[in-house]
């Protein structure tokens, strides 16, 4: 296992350490676990493509790129409205 020095604001380090401690983990263990749960952009794109293929197979629905952009925009709008409440 290699060590790495990461420079982040003290507040961010303290927050991560508090979250880790609340879960009974060291900061090192928490960050290692976190890295295993997050997806890279390529992994997210691969999962999205698999989801689109499954949707098409199960329902026959295959949104166009324009429909996808419109749906993404609508989801973003609704999320922003929910956060603003």
PDB file of C-alpha atoms in Angstrom:
ATOM      1  CA  UNK A   1       0.000   0.000   0.000  1.00  0.00           C
ATOM      2  CA  UNK A   2       1.354   3.398  -0.892  1.00  0.00           C
ATOM      3  CA  UNK A   3       0.924   6.623   0.997  1.00  0.00           C
ATOM      4  CA  UNK A   4      -0.189   9.840  -0.627  1.00  0.00           C
ATOM      5  CA  UNK A   5      -0.216  13.398   0.574  1.00  0.00           C
ATOM      6  CA  UNK A   6      -3.323  15.285  -0.440  1.00  0.00           C
ATOM      7  CA  UNK A   7      -3.676  18.982   0.187  1.00  0.00           C
ATOM      8  CA  UNK A   8      -7.221  19.991   1.067  1.00  0.00           C
ATOM      9  CA  UNK A   9      -8.626  22.779   3.224  1.00  0.00           C
ATOM     10  CA  UNK A  10      -8.409  22.075   6.953  1.00  0.00           C
ATOM     11  CA  UNK A  11     -12.217  22.342   7.229  1.00  0.00           C
ATOM     12  CA  UNK A  12     -12.642  19.603   4.613  1.00  0.00           C
ATOM     13  CA  UNK A  13     -10.162  17.333   6.395  1.00  0.00           C
ATOM     14  CA  UNK A  14     -11.875  17.899   9.734  1.00  0.00           C
ATOM     15  CA  UNK A  15     -15.286  17.186   8.222  1.00  0.00           C
ATOM     16  CA  UNK A  16     -14.086  13.974   6.570  1.00  0.00           C
ATOM     17  CA  UNK A  17     -12.379  12.887   9.803  1.00  0.00           C
ATOM     18  CA  UNK A  18     -15.600  13.507  11.766  1.00  0.00           C
ATOM     19  CA  UNK A  19     -17.641  11.510   9.242  1.00  0.00           C
ATOM     20  CA  UNK A  20     -15.108   8.695   9.375  1.00  0.00           C
ATOM     21  CA  UNK A  21     -15.075   8.666  13.175  1.00  0.00           C
ATOM     22  CA  UNK A  22     -18.879   8.556  13.296  1.00  0.00           C
ATOM     23  CA  UNK A  23     -18.684   5.390  11.200  1.00  0.00           C
ATOM     24  CA  UNK A  24     -15.961   3.915  13.387  1.00  0.00           C
ATOM     25  CA  UNK A  25     -13.276   4.324  10.741  1.00  0.00           C
ATOM     26  CA  UNK A  26      -9.975   6.101  10.492  1.00  0.00           C
ATOM     27  CA  UNK A  27      -9.753   8.833   7.888  1.00  0.00           C
ATOM     28  CA  UNK A  28      -7.479   6.575   5.807  1.00  0.00           C
ATOM     29  CA  UNK A  29      -9.971   3.667   5.939  1.00  0.00           C
ATOM     30  CA  UNK A  30     -12.880   5.973   5.180  1.00  0.00           C
ATOM     31  CA  UNK A  31     -11.175   7.455   2.116  1.00  0.00           C
ATOM     32  CA  UNK A  32     -10.214   3.976   0.885  1.00  0.00           C
ATOM     33  CA  UNK A  33     -13.828   2.818   1.241  1.00  0.00           C
ATOM     34  CA  UNK A  34     -15.098   5.989  -0.412  1.00  0.00           C
ATOM     35  CA  UNK A  35     -12.801   5.451  -3.394  1.00  0.00           C
ATOM     36  CA  UNK A  36     -14.299   1.987  -3.883  1.00  0.00           C
ATOM     37  CA  UNK A  37     -17.855   3.349  -4.004  1.00  0.00           C
ATOM     38  CA  UNK A  38     -17.393   6.264  -6.408  1.00  0.00           C
ATOM     39  CA  UNK A  39     -17.501   5.797 -10.161  1.00  0.00           C
ATOM     40  CA  UNK A  40     -15.174   7.332 -12.697  1.00  0.00           C
ATOM     41  CA  UNK A  41     -16.778   9.273 -15.569  1.00  0.00           C
ATOM     42  CA  UNK A  42     -16.074   6.306 -17.858  1.00  0.00           C
ATOM     43  CA  UNK A  43     -17.743   3.896 -15.422  1.00  0.00           C
ATOM     44  CA  UNK A  44     -20.795   6.182 -15.127  1.00  0.00           C
ATOM     45  CA  UNK A  45     -21.061   6.389 -18.924  1.00  0.00           C
ATOM     46  CA  UNK A  46     -20.810   2.610 -19.203  1.00  0.00           C
ATOM     47  CA  UNK A  47     -23.562   2.106 -16.613  1.00  0.00           C
ATOM     48  CA  UNK A  48     -25.762   4.685 -18.312  1.00  0.00           C
ATOM     49  CA  UNK A  49     -25.368   2.915 -21.639  1.00  0.00           C
ATOM     50  CA  UNK A  50     -26.248  -0.433 -20.036  1.00  0.00           C
ATOM     51  CA  UNK A  51     -29.321   1.169 -18.447  1.00  0.00           C
ATOM     52  CA  UNK A  52     -30.412   2.614 -21.807  1.00  0.00           C
ATOM     53  CA  UNK A  53     -29.989  -0.807 -23.448  1.00  0.00           C
ATOM     54  CA  UNK A  54     -31.994  -2.500 -20.691  1.00  0.00           C
ATOM     55  CA  UNK A  55     -34.738   0.131 -20.953  1.00  0.00           C
ATOM     56  CA  UNK A  56     -34.968  -0.399 -24.678  1.00  0.00           C
ATOM     57  CA  UNK A  57     -35.039  -4.193 -24.299  1.00  0.00           C
ATOM     58  CA  UNK A  58     -37.677  -4.182 -21.554  1.00  0.00           C
ATOM     59  CA  UNK A  59     -39.956  -1.436 -22.827  1.00  0.00           C
ATOM     60  CA  UNK A  60     -38.945  -0.656 -26.381  1.00  0.00           C
ATOM     61  CA  UNK A  61     -38.302   2.945 -25.309  1.00  0.00           C
ATOM     62  CA  UNK A  62     -35.156   4.438 -26.790  1.00  0.00           C
ATOM     63  CA  UNK A  63     -34.998   8.204 -26.261  1.00  0.00           C
ATOM     64  CA  UNK A  64     -33.176  10.272 -28.832  1.00  0.00           C
ATOM     65  CA  UNK A  65     -30.248  12.461 -27.794  1.00  0.00           C
ATOM     66  CA  UNK A  66     -32.549  15.480 -27.858  1.00  0.00           C
ATOM     67  CA  UNK A  67     -35.122  13.729 -25.664  1.00  0.00           C
ATOM     68  CA  UNK A  68     -32.388  12.739 -23.233  1.00  0.00           C
ATOM     69  CA  UNK A  69     -31.119  16.320 -23.021  1.00  0.00           C
ATOM     70  CA  UNK A  70     -34.677  17.575 -22.468  1.00  0.00           C
ATOM     71  CA  UNK A  71     -35.281  14.989 -19.761  1.00  0.00           C
ATOM     72  CA  UNK A  72     -31.953  15.830 -18.096  1.00  0.00           C
ATOM     73  CA  UNK A  73     -32.855  19.516 -18.145  1.00  0.00           C
ATOM     74  CA  UNK A  74     -36.249  18.792 -16.614  1.00  0.00           C
ATOM     75  CA  UNK A  75     -34.652  16.674 -13.888  1.00  0.00           C
ATOM     76  CA  UNK A  76     -32.119  19.438 -13.175  1.00  0.00           C
ATOM     77  CA  UNK A  77     -34.965  21.984 -12.975  1.00  0.00           C
ATOM     78  CA  UNK A  78     -36.936  19.824 -10.547  1.00  0.00           C
ATOM     79  CA  UNK A  79     -33.913  19.129  -8.368  1.00  0.00           C
ATOM     80  CA  UNK A  80     -33.084  22.837  -8.219  1.00  0.00           C
ATOM     81  CA  UNK A  81     -36.691  23.599  -7.237  1.00  0.00           C
ATOM     82  CA  UNK A  82     -36.598  20.930  -4.522  1.00  0.00           C
ATOM     83  CA  UNK A  83     -33.326  22.260  -3.085  1.00  0.00           C
ATOM     84  CA  UNK A  84     -34.678  25.815  -3.082  1.00  0.00           C
ATOM     85  CA  UNK A  85     -37.600  24.839  -0.826  1.00  0.00           C
TER      86      UNK A  85
END
